[in-house]
Amino acid sequence: KMLDVKMGNPDILWDQALGRDIGAIIQSGWVSIGEWVETLEECFKNETGCKHAIGTNSATTGLIIAIKAAGWKDNTVHMPAFTWPSTLYAVKCNGNKARFHDIDRNTWQMDNINYGDVSVCDRILSVDVFGSESVPWIDFPLENRIIDAAHGYGLPNLGKRGIAEVVSLSFTKVVTGMEGGMILTDSDELAKIATELRRLSGRMGEINARVAMQSIGDYKSNRSLKLEVIENYRRGININYTEQEVTYASNNSVYSILFAETSARNAVMKALARNGVETKVYYDPLVPGLPNTDYVYNHILSLPIHADVIDNQMKIIDIINESAETTPGKKYLAEGWDE
């Protein structure tokens, strides 16, 4: 039987109140930066303790605005090559030059910057990879740090690690507004500039804010279901693989595993696709030649973990085990892979 399992289903639970409020938004004619956006911003401020929260139409827009509002222009920005392309896009939109760094092979985070190679004018843009909290870089001045916290909702130090942090509310994230982003900062000056830039070019929709509030209310129950799916994978997958090592905290935004062999990864990915199960290979390195980044990319596979997976999960696990074990030229042994 062909399955139909997508990689990311938005965690939005429809109810009458949500439908009523969306209808009221449309009828009001006030469809952006209104009461629901303000409610969502207050929610983020209360949850993180940040002084300012500024809703935008996407996290990419939010990151572009945050970098510009922080005054980062014509600087060298240290960033990982293992991230979504929009991170780099935001850096370049503001006239900066990216300096790419390799990641740790276990944590998949950028944690190897040599402080002796950094100018006092340089900046750091770190990334919460797959919802795992990134290195805080506390030895750098606060104003020289911005966090791409696209996957960072719910992390214990969210909003406290840089001059600004930007969270994504896109349809694949642990909290979703279908689309949207949130800039978090304690800087009055940055918030003033960012708010005006948001008004000009990045207005958050009221419907998106209302859906995000619904998703926040369901976050704990949805996360419990995701953790159940992840635990099922851990118990059922009996091939040789490793997971991301979490140094600080994780919200389990994405569940990815590293296969011992690229051939096994590719065999599993193709077998799942043939059976109607979508997977992803994140992230295509932004530059080649960084050994750990290249290694992780060539061995990683991200698996679906939303609630709809549960009914089909044993079948998915069987496909993974069977297709990896029958990879041509490889045989699974208790102690690992053998030629």
JSON list of C-alpha atoms in Angstrom, two decimals, residues 81-223:
[
{"chain": "A", "resi": 81, "resn": "ALA", "atom": "CA", "xyz": [27.99, 26.97, 6.03]},
{"chain": "A", "resi": 82, "resn": "PHE", "atom": "CA", "xyz": [25.45, 24.45, 7.36]},
{"chain": "A", "resi": 83, "resn": "THR", "atom": "CA", "xyz": [22.24, 26.50, 7.29]},
{"chain": "A", "resi": 84, "resn": "TRP", "atom": "CA", "xyz": [19.30, 27.50, 5.10]},
{"chain": "A", "resi": 85, "resn": "PRO", "atom": "CA", "xyz": [20.27, 29.89, 2.24]},
{"chain": "A", "resi": 86, "resn": "SER", "atom": "CA", "xyz": [18.09, 32.70, 3.63]},
{"chain": "A", "resi": 87, "resn": "THR", "atom": "CA", "xyz": [20.60, 33.15, 6.46]},
{"chain": "A", "resi": 88, "resn": "LEU", "atom": "CA", "xyz": [23.24, 34.11, 3.90]},
{"chain": "A", "resi": 89, "resn": "TYR", "atom": "CA", "xyz": [20.74, 36.15, 1.91]},
{"chain": "A", "resi": 90, "resn": "ALA", "atom": "CA", "xyz": [20.00, 38.32, 4.93]},
{"chain": "A", "resi": 91, "resn": "VAL", "atom": "CA", "xyz": [23.71, 38.91, 5.48]},
{"chain": "A", "resi": 92, "resn": "LYS", "atom": "CA", "xyz": [24.30, 39.93, 1.87]},
{"chain": "A", "resi": 93, "resn": "CYS", "atom": "CA", "xyz": [21.19, 42.11, 1.65]},
{"chain": "A", "resi": 94, "resn": "ASN", "atom": "CA", "xyz": [22.85, 44.47, 4.08]},
{"chain": "A", "resi": 95, "resn": "GLY", "atom": "CA", "xyz": [26.16, 44.68, 2.22]},
{"chain": "A", "resi": 96, "resn": "ASN", "atom": "CA", "xyz": [28.08, 42.36, 4.51]},
{"chain": "A", "resi": 97, "resn": "LYS", "atom": "CA", "xyz": [30.61, 39.69, 3.64]},
{"chain": "A", "resi": 98, "resn": "ALA", "atom": "CA", "xyz": [30.07, 36.19, 4.99]},
{"chain": "A", "resi": 99, "resn": "ARG", "atom": "CA", "xyz": [32.96, 34.23, 6.45]},
{"chain": "A", "resi": 100, "resn": "PHE", "atom": "CA", "xyz": [31.94, 30.60, 6.59]},
{"chain": "A", "resi": 101, "resn": "HIS", "atom": "CA", "xyz": [32.89, 28.22, 9.36]},
{"chain": "A", "resi": 102, "resn": "ASP", "atom": "CA", "xyz": [32.76, 24.47, 9.70]},
{"chain": "A", "resi": 103, "resn": "ILE", "atom": "CA", "xyz": [30.50, 22.72, 12.20]},
{"chain": "A", "resi": 104, "resn": "ASP", "atom": "CA", "xyz": [31.20, 20.19, 14.91]},
{"chain": "A", "resi": 105, "resn": "ARG", "atom": "CA", "xyz": [30.57, 16.69, 13.55]},
{"chain": "A", "resi": 106, "resn": "ASN", "atom": "CA", "xyz": [28.55, 15.69, 16.63]},
{"chain": "A", "resi": 107, "resn": "THR", "atom": "CA", "xyz": [26.52, 18.81, 17.49]},
{"chain": "A", "resi": 108, "resn": "TRP", "atom": "CA", "xyz": [26.23, 20.16, 13.91]},
{"chain": "A", "resi": 109, "resn": "GLN", "atom": "CA", "xyz": [26.78, 23.63, 15.37]},
{"chain": "A", "resi": 110, "resn": "MET", "atom": "CA", "xyz": [29.38, 26.28, 14.54]},
{"chain": "A", "resi": 111, "resn": "ASP", "atom": "CA", "xyz": [31.60, 26.23, 17.61]},
{"chain": "A", "resi": 112, "resn": "ASN", "atom": "CA", "xyz": [35.14, 26.46, 16.24]},
{"chain": "A", "resi": 113, "resn": "ILE", "atom": "CA", "xyz": [35.78, 30.17, 15.62]},
{"chain": "A", "resi": 114, "resn": "ASN", "atom": "CA", "xyz": [39.34, 31.20, 16.48]},
{"chain": "A", "resi": 115, "resn": "TYR", "atom": "CA", "xyz": [39.00, 34.40, 18.47]},
{"chain": "A", "resi": 116, "resn": "GLY", "atom": "CA", "xyz": [42.43, 35.49, 17.27]},
{"chain": "A", "resi": 117, "resn": "ASP", "atom": "CA", "xyz": [41.12, 35.63, 13.70]},
{"chain": "A", "resi": 118, "resn": "VAL", "atom": "CA", "xyz": [38.23, 37.96, 14.55]},
{"chain": "A", "resi": 119, "resn": "SER", "atom": "CA", "xyz": [38.40, 41.73, 14.22]},
{"chain": "A", "resi": 120, "resn": "VAL", "atom": "CA", "xyz": [36.64, 43.98, 16.75]},
{"chain": "A", "resi": 121, "resn": "CYS", "atom": "CA", "xyz": [34.40, 45.05, 13.86]},
{"chain": "A", "resi": 122, "resn": "ASP", "atom": "CA", "xyz": [33.37, 41.51, 12.95]},
{"chain": "A", "resi": 123, "resn": "ARG", "atom": "CA", "xyz": [29.95, 40.08, 13.71]},
{"chain": "A", "resi": 124, "resn": "ILE", "atom": "CA", "xyz": [28.64, 36.60, 14.49]},
{"chain": "A", "resi": 125, "resn": "LEU", "atom": "CA", "xyz": [25.43, 35.11, 13.17]},
{"chain": "A", "resi": 126, "resn": "SER", "atom": "CA", "xyz": [24.83, 31.74, 14.79]},
{"chain": "A", "resi": 127, "resn": "VAL", "atom": "CA", "xyz": [22.02, 29.29, 14.01]},
{"chain": "A", "resi": 128, "resn": "ASP", "atom": "CA", "xyz": [19.82, 27.08, 16.20]},
{"chain": "A", "resi": 129, "resn": "VAL", "atom": "CA", "xyz": [20.30, 24.04, 13.97]},
{"chain": "A", "resi": 130, "resn": "PHE", "atom": "CA", "xyz": [17.15, 21.88, 13.94]},
{"chain": "A", "resi": 131, "resn": "GLY", "atom": "CA", "xyz": [15.97, 23.48, 17.19]},
{"chain": "A", "resi": 132, "resn": "SER", "atom": "CA", "xyz": [19.16, 22.75, 19.12]},
{"chain": "A", "resi": 133, "resn": "GLU", "atom": "CA", "xyz": [20.34, 25.84, 20.99]},
{"chain": "A", "resi": 134, "resn": "SER", "atom": "CA", "xyz": [23.47, 27.29, 19.42]},
{"chain": "A", "resi": 135, "resn": "VAL", "atom": "CA", "xyz": [26.71, 28.29, 21.10]},
{"chain": "A", "resi": 136, "resn": "PRO", "atom": "CA", "xyz": [26.10, 31.60, 22.95]},
{"chain": "A", "resi": 137, "resn": "TRP", "atom": "CA", "xyz": [29.45, 33.27, 22.06]},
{"chain": "A", "resi": 138, "resn": "ILE", "atom": "CA", "xyz": [29.37, 35.30, 25.27]},
{"chain": "A", "resi": 139, "resn": "ASP", "atom": "CA", "xyz": [32.97, 36.47, 24.72]},
{"chain": "A", "resi": 140, "resn": "PHE", "atom": "CA", "xyz": [31.76, 38.62, 21.83]},
{"chain": "A", "resi": 141, "resn": "PRO", "atom": "CA", "xyz": [30.03, 41.95, 22.57]},
{"chain": "A", "resi": 142, "resn": "LEU", "atom": "CA", "xyz": [26.25, 41.59, 22.63]},
{"chain": "A", "resi": 143, "resn": "GLU", "atom": "CA", "xyz": [25.81, 44.11, 19.83]},
{"chain": "A", "resi": 144, "resn": "ASN", "atom": "CA", "xyz": [28.03, 41.94, 17.60]},
{"chain": "A", "resi": 145, "resn": "ARG", "atom": "CA", "xyz": [25.79, 38.86, 17.92]},
{"chain": "A", "resi": 146, "resn": "ILE", "atom": "CA", "xyz": [22.52, 38.01, 16.15]},
{"chain": "A", "resi": 147, "resn": "ILE", "atom": "CA", "xyz": [20.87, 34.61, 16.34]},
{"chain": "A", "resi": 148, "resn": "ASP", "atom": "CA", "xyz": [19.05, 32.93, 13.48]},
{"chain": "A", "resi": 149, "resn": "ALA", "atom": "CA", "xyz": [16.54, 31.29, 15.82]},
{"chain": "A", "resi": 150, "resn": "ALA", "atom": "CA", "xyz": [14.24, 30.19, 12.99]},
{"chain": "A", "resi": 151, "resn": "HIS", "atom": "CA", "xyz": [13.89, 26.82, 14.73]},
{"chain": "A", "resi": 152, "resn": "GLY", "atom": "CA", "xyz": [14.32, 28.27, 18.22]},
{"chain": "A", "resi": 153, "resn": "TYR", "atom": "CA", "xyz": [10.82, 28.69, 19.67]},
{"chain": "A", "resi": 154, "resn": "GLY", "atom": "CA", "xyz": [10.65, 27.41, 23.24]},
{"chain": "A", "resi": 155, "resn": "LEU", "atom": "CA", "xyz": [14.40, 27.27, 23.90]},
{"chain": "A", "resi": 156, "resn": "PRO", "atom": "CA", "xyz": [15.23, 28.35, 27.48]},
{"chain": "A", "resi": 157, "resn": "ASN", "atom": "CA", "xyz": [17.59, 31.19, 26.49]},
{"chain": "A", "resi": 158, "resn": "LEU", "atom": "CA", "xyz": [15.61, 32.45, 23.51]},
{"chain": "A", "resi": 159, "resn": "GLY", "atom": "CA", "xyz": [15.95, 36.22, 23.20]},
{"chain": "A", "resi": 160, "resn": "LYS", "atom": "CA", "xyz": [18.88, 36.52, 25.60]},
{"chain": "A", "resi": 161, "resn": "ARG", "atom": "CA", "xyz": [21.88, 35.63, 23.41]},
{"chain": "A", "resi": 162, "resn": "GLY", "atom": "CA", "xyz": [22.37, 38.58, 21.06]},
{"chain": "A", "resi": 163, "resn": "ILE", "atom": "CA", "xyz": [21.35, 42.09, 20.13]},
{"chain": "A", "resi": 164, "resn": "ALA", "atom": "CA", "xyz": [18.50, 40.40, 18.23]},
{"chain": "A", "resi": 165, "resn": "GLU", "atom": "CA", "xyz": [17.10, 36.94, 17.59]},
{"chain": "A", "resi": 166, "resn": "VAL", "atom": "CA", "xyz": [14.65, 36.00, 14.87]},
{"chain": "A", "resi": 167, "resn": "VAL", "atom": "CA", "xyz": [12.13, 33.13, 15.14]},
{"chain": "A", "resi": 168, "resn": "SER", "atom": "CA", "xyz": [10.32, 31.56, 12.19]},
{"chain": "A", "resi": 169, "resn": "LEU", "atom": "CA", "xyz": [6.58, 30.86, 12.18]},
{"chain": "A", "resi": 170, "resn": "SER", "atom": "CA", "xyz": [6.53, 29.08, 8.82]},
{"chain": "A", "resi": 171, "resn": "PHE", "atom": "CA", "xyz": [4.35, 26.02, 8.26]},
{"chain": "A", "resi": 172, "resn": "THR", "atom": "CA", "xyz": [7.09, 23.50, 9.15]},
{"chain": "A", "resi": 173, "resn": "LYS", "atom": "CA", "xyz": [8.10, 25.01, 12.50]},
{"chain": "A", "resi": 174, "resn": "VAL", "atom": "CA", "xyz": [7.14, 23.85, 16.00]},
{"chain": "A", "resi": 175, "resn": "VAL", "atom": "CA", "xyz": [4.92, 26.93, 16.30]},
{"chain": "A", "resi": 176, "resn": "THR", "atom": "CA", "xyz": [3.41, 28.14, 13.05]},
{"chain": "A", "resi": 177, "resn": "GLY", "atom": "CA", "xyz": [1.38, 31.02, 11.73]},
{"chain": "A", "resi": 178, "resn": "MET", "atom": "CA", "xyz": [1.48, 29.37, 8.29]},
{"chain": "A", "resi": 179, "resn": "GLU", "atom": "CA", "xyz": [4.06, 32.05, 7.55]},
{"chain": "A", "resi": 180, "resn": "GLY", "atom": "CA", "xyz": [5.68, 34.75, 9.66]},
{"chain": "A", "resi": 181, "resn": "GLY", "atom": "CA", "xyz": [8.62, 35.70, 11.83]},
{"chain": "A", "resi": 182, "resn": "MET", "atom": "CA", "xyz": [9.33, 37.38, 15.14]},
{"chain": "A", "resi": 183, "resn": "ILE", "atom": "CA", "xyz": [12.24, 39.71, 15.96]},
{"chain": "A", "resi": 184, "resn": "LEU", "atom": "CA", "xyz": [13.22, 39.66, 19.65]},
{"chain": "A", "resi": 185, "resn": "THR", "atom": "CA", "xyz": [15.43, 42.33, 21.19]},
{"chain": "A", "resi": 186, "resn": "ASP", "atom": "CA", "xyz": [16.04, 44.35, 24.34]},
{"chain": "A", "resi": 187, "resn": "SER", "atom": "CA", "xyz": [17.43, 47.28, 22.37]},
{"chain": "A", "resi": 188, "resn": "ASP", "atom": "CA", "xyz": [15.09, 50.27, 22.19]},
{"chain": "A", "resi": 189, "resn": "GLU", "atom": "CA", "xyz": [17.01, 51.73, 19.25]},
{"chain": "A", "resi": 190, "resn": "LEU", "atom": "CA", "xyz": [17.00, 48.52, 17.24]},
{"chain": "A", "resi": 191, "resn": "ALA", "atom": "CA", "xyz": [13.31, 47.98, 17.97]},
{"chain": "A", "resi": 192, "resn": "LYS", "atom": "CA", "xyz": [12.42, 51.49, 16.81]},
{"chain": "A", "resi": 193, "resn": "ILE", "atom": "CA", "xyz": [14.21, 51.06, 13.49]},
{"chain": "A", "resi": 194, "resn": "ALA", "atom": "CA", "xyz": [12.95, 47.50, 13.01]},
{"chain": "A", "resi": 195, "resn": "THR", "atom": "CA", "xyz": [9.35, 48.49, 13.68]},
{"chain": "A", "resi": 196, "resn": "GLU", "atom": "CA", "xyz": [9.48, 51.15, 10.98]},
{"chain": "A", "resi": 197, "resn": "LEU", "atom": "CA", "xyz": [11.19, 48.81, 8.50]},
{"chain": "A", "resi": 198, "resn": "ARG", "atom": "CA", "xyz": [8.55, 46.18, 9.25]},
{"chain": "A", "resi": 199, "resn": "ARG", "atom": "CA", "xyz": [5.80, 48.72, 8.53]},
{"chain": "A", "resi": 200, "resn": "LEU", "atom": "CA", "xyz": [7.38, 49.56, 5.18]},
{"chain": "A", "resi": 201, "resn": "SER", "atom": "CA", "xyz": [8.30, 46.11, 3.93]},
{"chain": "A", "resi": 202, "resn": "GLY", "atom": "CA", "xyz": [7.41, 43.22, 6.21]},
{"chain": "A", "resi": 203, "resn": "ARG", "atom": "CA", "xyz": [3.93, 43.53, 7.69]},
{"chain": "A", "resi": 204, "resn": "MET", "atom": "CA", "xyz": [2.62, 40.48, 9.52]},
{"chain": "A", "resi": 205, "resn": "GLY", "atom": "CA", "xyz": [-0.92, 39.43, 8.62]},
{"chain": "A", "resi": 206, "resn": "GLU", "atom": "CA", "xyz": [-3.60, 39.30, 11.31]},
{"chain": "A", "resi": 207, "resn": "ILE", "atom": "CA", "xyz": [-4.68, 35.82, 10.22]},
{"chain": "A", "resi": 208, "resn": "ASN", "atom": "CA", "xyz": [-1.10, 34.59, 10.54]},
{"chain": "A", "resi": 209, "resn": "ALA", "atom": "CA", "xyz": [-0.89, 36.03, 14.05]},
{"chain": "A", "resi": 210, "resn": "ARG", "atom": "CA", "xyz": [-4.19, 34.42, 15.07]},
{"chain": "A", "resi": 211, "resn": "VAL", "atom": "CA", "xyz": [-3.07, 31.02, 13.74]},
{"chain": "A", "resi": 212, "resn": "ALA", "atom": "CA", "xyz": [0.25, 31.42, 15.56]},
{"chain": "A", "resi": 213, "resn": "MET", "atom": "CA", "xyz": [-1.57, 32.06, 18.83]},
{"chain": "A", "resi": 214, "resn": "GLN", "atom": "CA", "xyz": [-3.57, 28.87, 18.24]},
{"chain": "A", "resi": 215, "resn": "SER", "atom": "CA", "xyz": [-0.34, 26.98, 17.57]},
{"chain": "A", "resi": 216, "resn": "ILE", "atom": "CA", "xyz": [1.31, 28.32, 20.72]},
{"chain": "A", "resi": 217, "resn": "GLY", "atom": "CA", "xyz": [-1.66, 27.09, 22.73]},
{"chain": "A", "resi": 218, "resn": "ASP", "atom": "CA", "xyz": [-1.20, 23.60, 21.23]},
{"chain": "A", "resi": 219, "resn": "TYR", "atom": "CA", "xyz": [2.61, 23.59, 21.45]},
{"chain": "A", "resi": 220, "resn": "LYS", "atom": "CA", "xyz": [3.01, 21.34, 24.49]},
{"chain": "A", "resi": 221, "resn": "SER", "atom": "CA", "xyz": [0.60, 18.67, 23.27]},
{"chain": "A", "resi": 222, "resn": "ASN", "atom": "CA", "xyz": [2.06, 18.74, 19.75]},
{"chain": "A", "resi": 223, "resn": "ARG", "atom": "CA", "xyz": [5.58, 18.44, 21.14]}
]
